[in-house]
Amino acid sequence: MTTELARFTQWAEEQPQRRYTALMGMLADREGLRESFERQDGRKAPGVDGVRKAEYEQGVEDRLDQLSARLRRMGHRPKPVRRAYLKKPTGGRRALGLPSFEDRIVQDRVSRILQAIWEPEFRECSYGFRPGRSAHQALARVNQIITGERTQWVVEADVKSFFDSVDHEHLMRFVAHRVGDANLLRIIRRFLKAGVLEDGAFHASEQGTPQGGLVSPVLANIYLHYVLDVWFERRFARQCEGKAPSGALRGRLCGVFRVRAGCPAVPGAIAGTPRRVWAWSGTLEDEPATLWRDGACAVPA
C-alpha cells in the first residue's frame, strides 16, 4: 500500500462518517497506479484490447505516466468489457465481464479508495468480498450464533442475479453519501456505462455491475450496505433481543435473530427481505426466503 493510501485509510478509520471531496489526486497518483499494476494477475484472460500483463509491462513506466495524465485531465474512457462465460458446477453458465488491462488498473485503484472509505462503516455481519473475510468465516459465524447464543429464528435467501440487476442511479446516490468528488463519481459512472462486447456486438449497460470487474465487489457491498444492512438495523433490530445480524454473503443473505415478546409478525416480515432487495435492484423476480426455528430459544410452532 502506498504511503498516501495508507494515510488516507487511517484518516477514514478515524473519521468514518466524513464525506471526501478531493480524491482524484489519489486515483491518478503515479505510484498508486504502479502498485495496482503489480497487483494484477498475469494469467487473467484479456479484455477487448487483447493486452495481458506481460505485454503492458513493456514500456510500463511510460504507459503509467500517460494513464496518470489522462486521469488528471479526465481523459480516460473505459472500454467495453468482453463478455465470457464460465460453467457452473450445478449446471448453466455464469457471465463474466473482462475489462481491458488498463481499466483493470484504474478499477483496482478506485476499489482500494472506496474500501478505505467504507470498510470502517460496513457492519460486522457482512462477509462478502471484504478483505480478510471469506464464505467459510461467514458460515462459521452463523453456526456459532445458532449453537452458542440465544437465537430463535433463522432466515436464509438467495438474491438472484444481483450483480446483473443493480440499479445505477440508486448505486451512485449511495456512493455520493461519502464521495463528494464529482470527477471520481464521473469515473465510476463511466465504468458502469462502458457497455459489453459479446460476439462482436456492443450492448449498452443500463443496469448491473459486471462480474469480473475489479470495482464491482466493493460497489455491490456499498449498495447492500444501505439497502440491506442499515435498513435491517433500523427496521427490525429494536424488535429483536440480543444481536440480530442480517447478512453474510453478497448474493446470499442469512439472518439469525430472537424476537421480542409482543412482536409476532417480525419473523414473517424479515422473511420478506429479499423482496426489498429485488425491488431496489430494478427487477421483479421474487423467490421465497426460507424461515425456520433454530437455536437455544427456538420453540415448536
Coordinates of N, CA and C in Angstrom, one line a residue, residues 121-127 130 220-237 244-250 253-254 273 276-277:
E121 N -17.2 1.5 8.1 CA -18.6 1.6 8.2 C -19.4 0.3 8.0
F122 N -18.8 -0.6 7.2 CA -19.5 -1.8 6.9 C -19.8 -2.6 8.2
R123 N -20.9 -3.3 8.3 CA -21.3 -4.0 9.5 C -20.5 -5.3 9.7
E124 N -20.3 -5.7 10.9 CA -19.6 -6.9 11.2 C -20.2 -8.2 10.6
C125 N -21.5 -8.1 10.4 CA -22.2 -9.3 9.8 C -22.0 -9.4 8.3
S126 N -21.3 -8.5 7.7 CA -21.1 -8.5 6.2 C -19.8 -9.2 5.9
Y127 N -19.8 -10.3 5.1 CA -18.6 -11.0 4.9 C -18.2 -11.1 3.4
R130 N -14.9 -8.9 1.2 CA -14.2 -8.0 2.1 C -12.8 -8.5 2.4
A220 N -21.0 -3.5 -5.0 CA -22.0 -4.3 -4.5 C -22.2 -4.2 -3.0
N221 N -21.1 -4.2 -2.3 CA -21.1 -4.1 -0.8 C -21.7 -2.7 -0.4
I222 N -21.3 -1.7 -1.1 CA -21.9 -0.3 -0.7 C -23.4 -0.3 -1.0
Y223 N -23.8 -0.9 -2.1 CA -25.3 -1.0 -2.4 C -26.0 -1.7 -1.3
L224 N -25.6 -2.9 -1.0 CA -26.3 -3.7 0.0 C -26.1 -3.2 1.5
H225 N -25.1 -2.5 1.7 CA -24.9 -1.8 3.0 C -26.1 -1.0 3.3
Y226 N -26.5 -0.2 2.4 CA -27.7 0.7 2.6 C -29.0 0.0 2.4
V227 N -29.1 -0.8 1.3 CA -30.4 -1.4 1.0 C -30.7 -2.5 2.1
L228 N -29.7 -3.2 2.6 CA -30.0 -4.4 3.4 C -29.5 -4.1 4.9
D229 N -28.2 -3.9 5.1 CA -27.7 -3.9 6.4 C -28.2 -2.8 7.3
V230 N -28.1 -1.5 6.8 CA -28.6 -0.4 7.5 C -30.1 -0.4 7.7
W231 N -30.8 -0.8 6.6 CA -32.2 -0.8 6.7 C -32.7 -1.9 7.7
F232 N -32.0 -3.0 7.8 CA -32.4 -4.1 8.7 C -32.2 -3.6 10.1
E233 N -31.1 -2.9 10.4 CA -30.9 -2.4 11.7 C -32.0 -1.4 12.2
R234 N -32.4 -0.5 11.3 CA -33.4 0.5 11.6 C -34.8 -0.1 11.7
R235 N -35.1 -1.1 10.8 CA -36.4 -1.6 10.7 C -36.7 -2.7 11.7
F236 N -35.7 -3.6 12.0 CA -36.0 -4.8 12.8 C -35.2 -4.9 14.1
A237 N -34.0 -4.3 14.2 CA -33.1 -4.7 15.3 C -33.7 -4.4 16.6
A244 N -28.8 -9.2 16.2 CA -29.7 -9.6 15.0 C -28.9 -9.4 13.7
P245 N -27.9 -10.2 13.5 CA -27.1 -10.0 12.3 C -28.0 -10.3 11.1
S246 N -27.8 -9.5 10.0 CA -28.7 -9.6 8.9 C -28.1 -10.1 7.6
G247 N -26.8 -10.2 7.5 CA -26.3 -10.6 6.2 C -25.0 -11.4 6.4
A248 N -24.7 -12.2 5.4 CA -23.4 -13.0 5.5 C -22.7 -12.8 4.2
L249 N -23.3 -13.1 3.0 CA -22.6 -13.1 1.8 C -23.4 -12.3 0.8
R250 N -22.7 -11.5 -0.1 CA -23.4 -10.8 -1.1 C -23.9 -11.8 -2.2
L253 N -28.1 -14.1 1.6 CA -28.2 -13.4 3.0 C -28.7 -14.4 4.0
C254 N -28.3 -14.2 5.2 CA -28.8 -15.1 6.3 C -29.0 -14.2 7.5
T273 N -37.6 -9.9 3.3 CA -36.4 -9.1 3.0 C -36.0 -9.2 1.5
R276 N -37.4 -6.7 -0.8 CA -36.9 -5.3 -0.8 C -35.6 -5.2 -1.6
V277 N -34.7 -6.2 -1.5 CA -33.5 -6.2 -2.3 C -33.8 -6.2 -3.8

